[in-house]
Short mmCIF file of C-alpha atoms and ligand atoms in Angstrom, two decimals:
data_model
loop_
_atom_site.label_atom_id
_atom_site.label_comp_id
_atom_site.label_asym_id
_atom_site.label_seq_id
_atom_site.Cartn_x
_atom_site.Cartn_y
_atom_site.Cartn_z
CA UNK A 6 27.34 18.66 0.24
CA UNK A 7 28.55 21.46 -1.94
CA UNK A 8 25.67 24.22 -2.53
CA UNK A 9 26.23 23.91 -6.34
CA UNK A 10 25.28 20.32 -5.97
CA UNK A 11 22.20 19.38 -8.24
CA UNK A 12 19.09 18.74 -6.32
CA UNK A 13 17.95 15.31 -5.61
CA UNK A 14 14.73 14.32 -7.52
CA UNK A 15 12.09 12.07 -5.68
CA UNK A 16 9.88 10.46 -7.98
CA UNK A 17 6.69 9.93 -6.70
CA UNK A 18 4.50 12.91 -4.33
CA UNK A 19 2.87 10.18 -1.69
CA UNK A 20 4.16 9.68 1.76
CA UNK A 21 7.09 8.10 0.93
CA UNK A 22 8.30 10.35 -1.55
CA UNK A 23 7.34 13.53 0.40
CA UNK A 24 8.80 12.57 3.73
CA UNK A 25 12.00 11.44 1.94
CA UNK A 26 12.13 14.86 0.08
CA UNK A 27 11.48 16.72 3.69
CA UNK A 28 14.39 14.34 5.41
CA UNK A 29 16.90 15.82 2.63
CA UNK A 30 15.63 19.35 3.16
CA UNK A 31 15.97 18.95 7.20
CA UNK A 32 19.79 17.74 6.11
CA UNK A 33 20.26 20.72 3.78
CA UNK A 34 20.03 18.63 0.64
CA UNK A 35 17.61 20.46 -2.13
CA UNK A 36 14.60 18.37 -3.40
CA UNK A 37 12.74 17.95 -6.74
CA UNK A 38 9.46 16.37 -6.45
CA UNK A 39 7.79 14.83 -9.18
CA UNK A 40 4.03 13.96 -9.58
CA UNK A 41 2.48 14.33 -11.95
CA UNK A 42 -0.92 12.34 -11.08
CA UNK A 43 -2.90 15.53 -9.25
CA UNK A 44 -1.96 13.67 -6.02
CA UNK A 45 1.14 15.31 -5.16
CA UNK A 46 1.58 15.78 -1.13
CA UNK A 47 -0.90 13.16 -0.77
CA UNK A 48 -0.36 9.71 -2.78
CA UNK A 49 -3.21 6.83 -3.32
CA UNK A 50 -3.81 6.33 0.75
CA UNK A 51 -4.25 10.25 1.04
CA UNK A 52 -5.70 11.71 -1.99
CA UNK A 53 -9.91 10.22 -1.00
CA UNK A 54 -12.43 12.99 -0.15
CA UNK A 55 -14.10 10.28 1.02
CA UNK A 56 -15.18 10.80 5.04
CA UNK A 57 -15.95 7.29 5.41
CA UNK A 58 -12.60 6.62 4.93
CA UNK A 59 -10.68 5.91 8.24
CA UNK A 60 -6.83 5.60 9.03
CA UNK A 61 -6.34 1.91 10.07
CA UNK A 62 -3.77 3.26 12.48
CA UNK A 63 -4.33 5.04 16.01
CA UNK A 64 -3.24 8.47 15.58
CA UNK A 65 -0.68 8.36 18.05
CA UNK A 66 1.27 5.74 15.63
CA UNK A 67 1.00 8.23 12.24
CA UNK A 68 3.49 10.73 12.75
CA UNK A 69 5.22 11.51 9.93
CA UNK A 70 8.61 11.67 12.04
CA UNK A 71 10.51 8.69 13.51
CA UNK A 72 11.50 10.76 16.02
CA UNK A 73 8.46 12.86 17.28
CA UNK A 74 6.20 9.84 17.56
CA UNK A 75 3.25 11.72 18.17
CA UNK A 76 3.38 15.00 16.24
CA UNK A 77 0.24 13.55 14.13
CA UNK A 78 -2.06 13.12 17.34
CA UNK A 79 -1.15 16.66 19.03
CA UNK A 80 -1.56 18.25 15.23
CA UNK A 81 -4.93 16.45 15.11
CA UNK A 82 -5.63 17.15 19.30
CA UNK A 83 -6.55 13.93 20.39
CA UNK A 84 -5.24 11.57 22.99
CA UNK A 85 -3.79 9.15 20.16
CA UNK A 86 -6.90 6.20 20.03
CA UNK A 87 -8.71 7.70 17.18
CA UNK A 88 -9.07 6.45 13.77
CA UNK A 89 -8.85 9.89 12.00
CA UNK A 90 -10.37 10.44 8.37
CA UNK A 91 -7.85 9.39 5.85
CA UNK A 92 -8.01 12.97 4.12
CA UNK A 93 -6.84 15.02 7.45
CA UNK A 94 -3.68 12.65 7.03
CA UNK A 95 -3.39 13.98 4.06
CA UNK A 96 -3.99 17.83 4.95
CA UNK A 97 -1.09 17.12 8.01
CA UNK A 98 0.90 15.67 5.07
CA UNK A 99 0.65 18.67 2.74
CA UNK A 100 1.54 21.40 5.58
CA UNK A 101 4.62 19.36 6.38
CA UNK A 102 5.43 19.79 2.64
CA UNK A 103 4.64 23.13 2.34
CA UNK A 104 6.75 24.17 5.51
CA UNK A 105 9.92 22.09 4.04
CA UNK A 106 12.26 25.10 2.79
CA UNK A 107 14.46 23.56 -0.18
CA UNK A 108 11.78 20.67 -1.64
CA UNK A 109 10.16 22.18 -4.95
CA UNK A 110 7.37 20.28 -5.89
CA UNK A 111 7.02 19.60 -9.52
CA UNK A 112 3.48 18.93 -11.11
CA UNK A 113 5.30 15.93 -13.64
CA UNK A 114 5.38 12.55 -14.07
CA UNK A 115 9.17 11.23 -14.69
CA UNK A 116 9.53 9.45 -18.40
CA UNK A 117 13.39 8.83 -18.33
CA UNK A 118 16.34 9.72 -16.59
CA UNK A 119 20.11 9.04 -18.14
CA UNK A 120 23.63 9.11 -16.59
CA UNK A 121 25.43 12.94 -16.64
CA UNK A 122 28.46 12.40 -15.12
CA UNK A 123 27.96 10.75 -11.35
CA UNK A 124 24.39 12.32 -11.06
CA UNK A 125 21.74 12.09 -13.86
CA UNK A 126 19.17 14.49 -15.91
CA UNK A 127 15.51 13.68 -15.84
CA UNK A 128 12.94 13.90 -18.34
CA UNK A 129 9.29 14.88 -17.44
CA UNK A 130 6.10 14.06 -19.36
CA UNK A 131 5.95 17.52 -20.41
CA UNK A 132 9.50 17.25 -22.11
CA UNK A 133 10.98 19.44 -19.21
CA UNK A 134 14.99 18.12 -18.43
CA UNK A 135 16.37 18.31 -15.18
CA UNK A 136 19.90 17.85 -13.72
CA UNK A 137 19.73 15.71 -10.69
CA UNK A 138 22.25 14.73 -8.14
CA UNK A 139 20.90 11.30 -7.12
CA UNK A 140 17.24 9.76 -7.82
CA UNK A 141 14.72 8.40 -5.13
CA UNK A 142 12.32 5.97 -6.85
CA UNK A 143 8.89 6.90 -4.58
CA UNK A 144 6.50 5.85 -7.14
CA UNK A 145 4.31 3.35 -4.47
CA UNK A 146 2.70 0.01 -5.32
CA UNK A 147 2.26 -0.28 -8.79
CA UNK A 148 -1.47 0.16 -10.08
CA UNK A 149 -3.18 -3.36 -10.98
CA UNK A 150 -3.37 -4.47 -14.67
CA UNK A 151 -6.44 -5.46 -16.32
CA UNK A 152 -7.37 -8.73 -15.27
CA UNK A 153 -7.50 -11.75 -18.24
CA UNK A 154 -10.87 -12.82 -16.62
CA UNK A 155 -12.57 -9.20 -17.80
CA UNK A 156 -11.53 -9.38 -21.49
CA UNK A 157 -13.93 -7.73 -23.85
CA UNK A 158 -15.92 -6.16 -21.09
CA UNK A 159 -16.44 -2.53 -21.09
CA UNK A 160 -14.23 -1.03 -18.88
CA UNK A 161 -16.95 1.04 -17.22
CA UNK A 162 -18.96 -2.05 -15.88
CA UNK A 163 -15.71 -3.88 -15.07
CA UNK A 164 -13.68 -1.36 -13.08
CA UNK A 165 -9.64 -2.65 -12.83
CA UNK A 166 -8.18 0.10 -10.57
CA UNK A 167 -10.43 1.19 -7.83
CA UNK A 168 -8.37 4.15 -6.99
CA UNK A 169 -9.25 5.43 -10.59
CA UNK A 170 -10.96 8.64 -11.68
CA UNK A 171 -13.47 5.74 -13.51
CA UNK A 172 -13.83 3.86 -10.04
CA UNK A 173 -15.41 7.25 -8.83
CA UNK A 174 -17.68 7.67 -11.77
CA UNK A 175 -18.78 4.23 -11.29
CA UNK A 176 -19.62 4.66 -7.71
CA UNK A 177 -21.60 7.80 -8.90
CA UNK A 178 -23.29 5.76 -11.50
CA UNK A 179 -24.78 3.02 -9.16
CA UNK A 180 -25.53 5.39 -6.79
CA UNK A 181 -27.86 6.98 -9.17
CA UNK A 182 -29.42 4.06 -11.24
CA UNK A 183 -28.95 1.45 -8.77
CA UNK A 184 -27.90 -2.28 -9.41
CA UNK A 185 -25.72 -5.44 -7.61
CA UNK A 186 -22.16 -5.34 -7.40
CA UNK A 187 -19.14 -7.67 -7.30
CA UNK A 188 -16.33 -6.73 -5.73
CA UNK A 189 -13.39 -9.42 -6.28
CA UNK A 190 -11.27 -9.14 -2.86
CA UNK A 191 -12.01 -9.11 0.35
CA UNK A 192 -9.35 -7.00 2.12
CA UNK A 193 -8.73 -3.33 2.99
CA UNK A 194 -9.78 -1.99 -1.09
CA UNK A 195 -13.11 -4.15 -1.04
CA UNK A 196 -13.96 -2.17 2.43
CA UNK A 197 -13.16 1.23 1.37
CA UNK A 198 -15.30 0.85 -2.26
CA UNK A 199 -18.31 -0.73 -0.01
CA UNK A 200 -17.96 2.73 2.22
CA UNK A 201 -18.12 4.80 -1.07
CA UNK A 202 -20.94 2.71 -1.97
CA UNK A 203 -22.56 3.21 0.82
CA UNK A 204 -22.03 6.61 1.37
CA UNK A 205 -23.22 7.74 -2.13
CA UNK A 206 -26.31 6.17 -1.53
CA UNK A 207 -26.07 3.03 -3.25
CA UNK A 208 -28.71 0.47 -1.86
CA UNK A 209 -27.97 -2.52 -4.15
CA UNK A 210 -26.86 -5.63 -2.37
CA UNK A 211 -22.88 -6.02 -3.08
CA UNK A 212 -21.15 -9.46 -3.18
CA UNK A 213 -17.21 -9.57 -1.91
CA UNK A 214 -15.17 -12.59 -3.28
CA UNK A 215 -11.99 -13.92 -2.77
CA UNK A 216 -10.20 -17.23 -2.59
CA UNK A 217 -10.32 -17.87 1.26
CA UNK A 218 -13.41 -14.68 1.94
CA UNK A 219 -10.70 -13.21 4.87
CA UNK A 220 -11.91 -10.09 6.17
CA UNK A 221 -9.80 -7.50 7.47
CA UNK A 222 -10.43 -7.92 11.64
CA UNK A 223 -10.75 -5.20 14.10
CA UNK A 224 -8.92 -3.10 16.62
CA UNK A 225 -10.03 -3.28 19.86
CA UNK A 226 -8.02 -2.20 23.24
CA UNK A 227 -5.49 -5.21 24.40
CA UNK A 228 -2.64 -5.64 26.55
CA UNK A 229 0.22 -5.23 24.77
CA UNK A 230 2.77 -8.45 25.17
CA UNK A 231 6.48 -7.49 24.23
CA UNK A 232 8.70 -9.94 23.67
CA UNK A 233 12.64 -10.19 23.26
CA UNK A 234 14.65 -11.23 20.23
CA UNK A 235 15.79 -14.31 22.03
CA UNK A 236 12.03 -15.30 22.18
CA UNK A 237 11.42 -14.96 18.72
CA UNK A 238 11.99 -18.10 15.69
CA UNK A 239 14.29 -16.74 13.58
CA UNK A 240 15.08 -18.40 10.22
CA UNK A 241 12.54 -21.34 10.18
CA UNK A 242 8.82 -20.19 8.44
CA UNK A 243 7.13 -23.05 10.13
CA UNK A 244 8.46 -22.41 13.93
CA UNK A 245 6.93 -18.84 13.49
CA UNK A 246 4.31 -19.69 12.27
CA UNK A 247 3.86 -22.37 15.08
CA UNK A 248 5.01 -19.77 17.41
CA UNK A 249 2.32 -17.29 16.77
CA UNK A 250 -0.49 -19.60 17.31
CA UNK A 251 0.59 -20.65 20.71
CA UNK A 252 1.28 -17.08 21.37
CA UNK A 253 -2.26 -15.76 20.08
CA UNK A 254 -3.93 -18.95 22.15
CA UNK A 255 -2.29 -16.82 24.66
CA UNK A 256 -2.07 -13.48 24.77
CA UNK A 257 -4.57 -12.84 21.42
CA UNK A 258 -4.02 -12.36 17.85
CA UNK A 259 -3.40 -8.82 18.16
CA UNK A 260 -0.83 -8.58 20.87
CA UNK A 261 1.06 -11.21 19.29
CA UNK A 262 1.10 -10.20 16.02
CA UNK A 263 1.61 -6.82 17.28
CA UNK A 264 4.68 -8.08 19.26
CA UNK A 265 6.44 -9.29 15.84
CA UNK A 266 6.36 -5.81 14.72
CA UNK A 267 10.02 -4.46 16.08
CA UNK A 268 11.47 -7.38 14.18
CA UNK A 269 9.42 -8.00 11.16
CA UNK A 270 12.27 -7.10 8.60
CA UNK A 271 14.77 -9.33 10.50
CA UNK A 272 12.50 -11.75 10.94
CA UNK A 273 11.41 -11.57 6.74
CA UNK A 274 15.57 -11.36 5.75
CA UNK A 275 16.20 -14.69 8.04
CA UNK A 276 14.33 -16.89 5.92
CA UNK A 277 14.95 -18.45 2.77
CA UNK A 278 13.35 -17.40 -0.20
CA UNK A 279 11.97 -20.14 -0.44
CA UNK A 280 10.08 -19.77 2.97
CA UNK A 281 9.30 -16.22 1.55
CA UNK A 282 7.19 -17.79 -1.12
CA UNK A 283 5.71 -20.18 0.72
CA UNK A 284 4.58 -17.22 2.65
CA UNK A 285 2.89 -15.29 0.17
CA UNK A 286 1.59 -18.12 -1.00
CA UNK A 287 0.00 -19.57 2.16
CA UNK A 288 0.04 -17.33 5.01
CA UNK A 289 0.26 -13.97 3.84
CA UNK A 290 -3.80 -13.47 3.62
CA UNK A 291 -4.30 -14.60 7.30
CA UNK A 292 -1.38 -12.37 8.37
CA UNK A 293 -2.96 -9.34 6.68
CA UNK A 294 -6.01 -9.43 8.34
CA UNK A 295 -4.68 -9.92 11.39
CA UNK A 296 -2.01 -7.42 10.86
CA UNK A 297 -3.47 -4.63 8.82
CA UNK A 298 -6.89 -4.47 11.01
CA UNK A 299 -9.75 -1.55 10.64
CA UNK A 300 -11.12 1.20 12.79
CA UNK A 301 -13.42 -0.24 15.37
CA UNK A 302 -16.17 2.25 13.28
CA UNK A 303 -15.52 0.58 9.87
CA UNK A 304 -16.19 -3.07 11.70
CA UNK A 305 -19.07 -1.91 12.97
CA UNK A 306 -20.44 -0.77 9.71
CA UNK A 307 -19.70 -3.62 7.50
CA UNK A 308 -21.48 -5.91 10.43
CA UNK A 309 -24.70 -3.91 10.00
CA UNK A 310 -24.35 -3.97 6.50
CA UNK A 311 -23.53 -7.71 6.89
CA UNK A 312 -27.00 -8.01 9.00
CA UNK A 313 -28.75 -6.55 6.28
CA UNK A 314 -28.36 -9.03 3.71
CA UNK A 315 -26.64 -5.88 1.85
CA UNK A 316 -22.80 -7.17 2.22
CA UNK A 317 -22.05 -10.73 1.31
CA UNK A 318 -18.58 -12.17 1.77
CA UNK A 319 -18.01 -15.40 0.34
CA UNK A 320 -14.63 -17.74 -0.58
CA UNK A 321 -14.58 -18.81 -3.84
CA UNK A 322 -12.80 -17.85 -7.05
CA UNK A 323 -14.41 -15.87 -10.62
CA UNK A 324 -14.46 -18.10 -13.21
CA UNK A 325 -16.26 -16.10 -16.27
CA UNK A 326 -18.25 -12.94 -16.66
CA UNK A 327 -19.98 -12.16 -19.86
CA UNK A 328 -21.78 -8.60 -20.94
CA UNK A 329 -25.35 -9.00 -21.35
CA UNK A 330 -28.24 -5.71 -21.87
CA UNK A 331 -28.91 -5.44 -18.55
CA UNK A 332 -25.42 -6.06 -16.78
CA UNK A 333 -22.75 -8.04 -15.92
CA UNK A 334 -23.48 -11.96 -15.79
CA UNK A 335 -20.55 -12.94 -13.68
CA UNK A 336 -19.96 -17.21 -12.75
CA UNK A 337 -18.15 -18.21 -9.34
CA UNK A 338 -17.01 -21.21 -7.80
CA UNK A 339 -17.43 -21.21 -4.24
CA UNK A 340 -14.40 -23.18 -2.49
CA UNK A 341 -14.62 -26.26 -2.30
CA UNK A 342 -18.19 -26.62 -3.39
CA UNK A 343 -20.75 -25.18 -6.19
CA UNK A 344 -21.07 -22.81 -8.96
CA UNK A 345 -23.06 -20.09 -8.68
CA UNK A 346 -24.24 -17.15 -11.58
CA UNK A 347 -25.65 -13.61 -10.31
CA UNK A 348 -26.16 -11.25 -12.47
CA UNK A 349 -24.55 -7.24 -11.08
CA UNK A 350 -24.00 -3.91 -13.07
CA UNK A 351 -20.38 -3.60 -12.02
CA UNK A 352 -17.67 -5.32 -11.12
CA UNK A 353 -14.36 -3.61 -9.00
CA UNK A 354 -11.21 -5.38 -8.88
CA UNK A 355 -10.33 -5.15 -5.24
CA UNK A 356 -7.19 -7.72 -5.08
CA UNK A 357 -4.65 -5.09 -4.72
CA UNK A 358 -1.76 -3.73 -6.72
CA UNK A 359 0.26 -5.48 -9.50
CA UNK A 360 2.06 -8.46 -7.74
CA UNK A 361 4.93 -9.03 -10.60
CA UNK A 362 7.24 -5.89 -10.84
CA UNK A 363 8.33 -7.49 -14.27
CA UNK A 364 5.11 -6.04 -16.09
CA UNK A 365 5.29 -2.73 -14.03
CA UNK A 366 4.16 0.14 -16.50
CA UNK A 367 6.00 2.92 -15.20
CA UNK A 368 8.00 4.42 -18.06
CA UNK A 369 10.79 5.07 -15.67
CA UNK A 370 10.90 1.79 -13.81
CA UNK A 371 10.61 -0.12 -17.13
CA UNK A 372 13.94 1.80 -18.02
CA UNK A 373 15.79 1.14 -15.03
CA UNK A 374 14.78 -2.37 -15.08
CA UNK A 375 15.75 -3.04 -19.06
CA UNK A 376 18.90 -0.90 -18.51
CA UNK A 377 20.18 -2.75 -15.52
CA UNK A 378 20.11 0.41 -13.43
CA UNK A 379 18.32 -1.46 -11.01
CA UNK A 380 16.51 -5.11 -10.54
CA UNK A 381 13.87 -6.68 -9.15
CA UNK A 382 13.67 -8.30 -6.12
CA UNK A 383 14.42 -12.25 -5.37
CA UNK A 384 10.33 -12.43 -4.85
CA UNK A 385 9.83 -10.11 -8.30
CA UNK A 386 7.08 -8.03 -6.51
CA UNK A 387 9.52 -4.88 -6.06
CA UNK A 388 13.43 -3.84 -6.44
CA UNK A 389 16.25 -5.02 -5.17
CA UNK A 390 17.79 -2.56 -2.49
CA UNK A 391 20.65 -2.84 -0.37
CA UNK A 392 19.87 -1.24 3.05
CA UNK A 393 18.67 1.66 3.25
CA UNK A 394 16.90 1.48 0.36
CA UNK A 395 20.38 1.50 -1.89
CA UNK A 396 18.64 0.04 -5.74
CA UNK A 397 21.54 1.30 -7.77
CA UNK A 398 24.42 3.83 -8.59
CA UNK A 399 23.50 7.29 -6.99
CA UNK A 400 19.12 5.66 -6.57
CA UNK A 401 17.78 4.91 -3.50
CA UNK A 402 14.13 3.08 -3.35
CA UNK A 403 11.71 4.10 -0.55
CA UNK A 404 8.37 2.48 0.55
CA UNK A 405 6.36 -0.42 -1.06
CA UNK A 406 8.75 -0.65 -3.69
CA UNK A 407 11.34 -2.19 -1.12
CA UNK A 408 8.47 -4.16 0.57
CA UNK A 409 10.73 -7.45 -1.22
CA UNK A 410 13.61 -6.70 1.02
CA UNK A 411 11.62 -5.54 4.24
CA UNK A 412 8.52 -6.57 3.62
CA UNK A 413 6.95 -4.82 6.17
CA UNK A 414 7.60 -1.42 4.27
CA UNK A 415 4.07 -0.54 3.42
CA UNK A 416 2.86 1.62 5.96
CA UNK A 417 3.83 4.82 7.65
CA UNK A 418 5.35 3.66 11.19
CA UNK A 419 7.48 1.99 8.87
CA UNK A 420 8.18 4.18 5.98
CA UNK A 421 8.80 7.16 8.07
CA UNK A 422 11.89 5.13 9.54
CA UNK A 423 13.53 4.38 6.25
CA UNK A 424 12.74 8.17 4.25
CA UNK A 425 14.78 9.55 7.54
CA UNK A 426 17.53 6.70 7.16
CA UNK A 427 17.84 6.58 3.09
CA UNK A 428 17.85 10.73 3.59
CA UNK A 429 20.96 10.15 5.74
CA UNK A 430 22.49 7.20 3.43
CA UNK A 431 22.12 10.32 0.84
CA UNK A 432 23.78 12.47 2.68
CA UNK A 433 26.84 10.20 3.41
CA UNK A 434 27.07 9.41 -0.47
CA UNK A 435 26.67 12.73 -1.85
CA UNK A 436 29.16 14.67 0.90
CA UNK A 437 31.63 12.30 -0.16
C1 FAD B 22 -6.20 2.87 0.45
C2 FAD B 22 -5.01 2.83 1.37
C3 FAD B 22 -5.16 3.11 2.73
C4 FAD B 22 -4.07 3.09 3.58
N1 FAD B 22 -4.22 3.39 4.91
C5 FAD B 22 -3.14 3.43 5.71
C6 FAD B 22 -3.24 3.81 7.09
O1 FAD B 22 -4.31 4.07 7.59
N2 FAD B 22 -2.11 3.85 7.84
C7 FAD B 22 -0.88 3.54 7.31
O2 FAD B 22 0.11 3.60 8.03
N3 FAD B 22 -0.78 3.14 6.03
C8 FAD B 22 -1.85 3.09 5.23
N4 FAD B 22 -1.71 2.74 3.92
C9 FAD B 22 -0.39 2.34 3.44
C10 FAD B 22 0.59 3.45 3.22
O3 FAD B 22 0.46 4.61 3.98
C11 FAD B 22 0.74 3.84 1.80
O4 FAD B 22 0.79 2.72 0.99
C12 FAD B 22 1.99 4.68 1.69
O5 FAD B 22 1.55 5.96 1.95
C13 FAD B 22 2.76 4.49 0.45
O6 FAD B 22 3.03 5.73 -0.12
P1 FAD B 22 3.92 5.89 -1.39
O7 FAD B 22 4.31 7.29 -1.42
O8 FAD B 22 5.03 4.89 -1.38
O9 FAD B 22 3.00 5.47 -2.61
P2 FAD B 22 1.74 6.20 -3.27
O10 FAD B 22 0.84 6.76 -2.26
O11 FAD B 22 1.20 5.18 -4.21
O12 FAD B 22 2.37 7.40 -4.07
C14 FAD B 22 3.19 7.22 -5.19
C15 FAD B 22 2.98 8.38 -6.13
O13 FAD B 22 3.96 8.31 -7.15
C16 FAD B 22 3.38 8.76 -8.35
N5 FAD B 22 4.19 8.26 -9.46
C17 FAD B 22 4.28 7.00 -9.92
N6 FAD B 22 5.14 6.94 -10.95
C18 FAD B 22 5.61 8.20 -11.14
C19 FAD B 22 6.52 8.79 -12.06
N7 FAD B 22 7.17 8.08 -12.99
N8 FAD B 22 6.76 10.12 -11.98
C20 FAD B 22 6.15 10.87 -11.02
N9 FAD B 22 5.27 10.36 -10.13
C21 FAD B 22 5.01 9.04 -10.19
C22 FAD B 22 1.98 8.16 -8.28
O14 FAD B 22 1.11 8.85 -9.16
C23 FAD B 22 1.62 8.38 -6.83
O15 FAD B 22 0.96 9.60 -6.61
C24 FAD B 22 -2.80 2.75 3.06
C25 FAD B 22 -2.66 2.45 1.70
C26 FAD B 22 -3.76 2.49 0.85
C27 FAD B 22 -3.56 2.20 -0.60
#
């Protein structure tokens, strides 16, 4: 690349966008990175100060390098089984930025970017304009929308985003005065607002809801069970999924989910989208509890909280909630059976990130999208990207953003793969 090249500009400080911005400084290729959310270096996974807060991966799979597998577990000094504290992740991930020579973080959110020649200038929040070589689209799932079911209710006793400055007050608040909670959701968002419950001292009882009640499961030591491309169903939905029963009534849920892994994007790009659907639709909340599983610590916890009578999980769906004096009257239909009224001071919205990349709110994305730049997946929850990560002229896409294409794109043993490979795709483009 020449050296009077424009810098790339990264948009989005969380894992994906640093490690992506650190790949083009290894390759000599300066960085802008833009955050402008106070999380820069760290993203929504890194940024909690909350202990409680565990990696669900063993150490020795969270390097941030594809190729130094386990630089996070000799950084941390441990043999690679631990379930470290989410924050240290996020000290590791800072150093690594603050060694890169040639990434220049910028405290910004991106507003709009338009064509200059082959590369592009950017426009910041703050009205700052910057010329740009290429743009990397980093910006992570997109935060969840208020949901139809909590019109009218104040948005302090009805919390919509629960990584959220007002999700912290809120824990703060019922730590102090007390009162029941609903959390709608029952995945890996409900657990981490019951630990900052619980860890602030709250000692009302907490109710967890969600269409089927699936709880993240736990790790626990297994023999891994390998298997060859050859053995695995390509192309047909149903033969997988038939597949991985008789393989878990074998070898156990974890090893053979676990033994999917090498070929998960394959295996997601040889079906139909029509089988990808169906998927979300019907198997995806069974595969992410059996995928995405929690320290053997957090599993513990929630039991005993379980025990207590302070934790309740149950299926069934929110039908109404209405503000009263004294809290939250909230009405839920449990599946397949009665209705049920309780009556809590807050209510969290735990059912993850915005699912339809069409009503995305990111000023930049909303451009792209309107301008053609780039489009949205066959599945509409992300963008459309060739591989790498390739979502348009001179823009690459890296992380959840591309989880339509890859699906399994969400996490750092697979992230760290494609910020290395869209860095060289970058490269290749840009020497040209
Ligand atoms: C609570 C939680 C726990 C997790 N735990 C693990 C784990 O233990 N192990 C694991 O492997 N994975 C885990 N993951 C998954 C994974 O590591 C993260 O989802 C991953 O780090 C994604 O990072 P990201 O950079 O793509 O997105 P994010 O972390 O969401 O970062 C995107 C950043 O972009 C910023 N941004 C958005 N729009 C703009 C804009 N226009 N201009 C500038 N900045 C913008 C946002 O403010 C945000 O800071 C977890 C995820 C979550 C949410």
């Amino acid at each position: 690349m020449r050296s009077d090249a424009a810098p790339v500009a990264v948009v989005g400080g969380g894992f994906s966008g640093v490690m992506t911005a650190v790949q083009l400084a290894r390759r000599g290729v300066p960085a802008l990175l833009f955050d402008g959310s106070g999380r820069l270096g760290l993203g929504v996974a890194y940024s909690t100060r909350e202990p409680a807060h565990l990696l669900n991966v063993p150490s020795g799979k969270m390097s941030a390098w594809p190729d130094r597998p386990d630089d996070f577990a000799r950084w941390l000094g441990d043999d690679g089984t631990s379930f470290a504290e989410r924050r240290r992740f996020g000290t590791y991930l800072r150093e690594i930025l603050g060694q890169a020579r040639g990434v220049q973080p910028q405290q910004n959110t991106v507003v709009a970017a338009e064509r200059d020649g082959k590369g592009w200038r950017i426009t910041t929040e703050s009205g700052t304009v910057h010329a740009a070589s290429a743009i990397v689209l980093a910006q992570g799932n997109q935060p969840p929308l208020p949901l139809r079911v909590g019109e009218g209710i104040s948005p302090d006793d009805f919390i919509h985003n629960p990584w959220s400055a007002e999700a912290a007050n809120a824990v703060r608040r019922l730590a102090q005065e007390g009162g029941d909670v609903l959390i709608l959701g029952t995945g890996l968002t409900m657990i981490d607002t019951v630990l900052s419950l619980d860890e602030a001292g709250h000692t009302g009882r907490i109710l967890a809801l969600s269409r089927r009640g699936l709880v993240p499961r736990a790790h626990a030591p297994h023999e891994p069970a390998p298997v060859s491309a050859e053995e695995v169903p390509f192309g047909d939905l149903l033969a997988t999924w038939r597949w991985l029963r008789r393989r878990t009534g074998q070898v156990g849920f974890r090893a053979a989910v676990d033994s999917l892994r090498p070929f998960s994007a394959e295996l997601w790009q040889s079906y139909t989208s029509k089988d990808q659907r169906r998927f979300l639709r019907h198997a995806r909340a069974w595969w992410d509890v059996h995928r995405h599983r929690i320290a053997p610590e957090v599993a513990a916890r929630l039991a005993a909280l379980i025990a207590e009578g302070r934790l309740q999980v149950v299926a069934g769906r929110l039908t109404a909630v209405t503000q009263g004096a004294e809290g939250l009257d909230v009405f839920f239909q449990r599946r397949g059976g009665r209705s049920e009224e309780r009556r809590v001071s807050a209510l969290f919205n735990c059912t993850g990130p915005l699912g339809e990349m069409r009503r995305t709110q990111d000023p930049l994305l909303q451009q792209f999208l309107a301008g053609g730049a780039v489009r949205i997946d066959d599945l509409g929850i992300g963008l459309h990207v060739g591989q790498p990560g390739r979502a348009g002229e001179r823009i690459w896409a890296v992380g959840p953003l591309t989880k339509g294409t890859y699906w399994e794109m969400v996490a750092v043993p697979d992230i760290r793969g494609q910020a290395a490979a869209v860095a060289d795709d970058i490269v290749k483009e840009l020497g040209a």
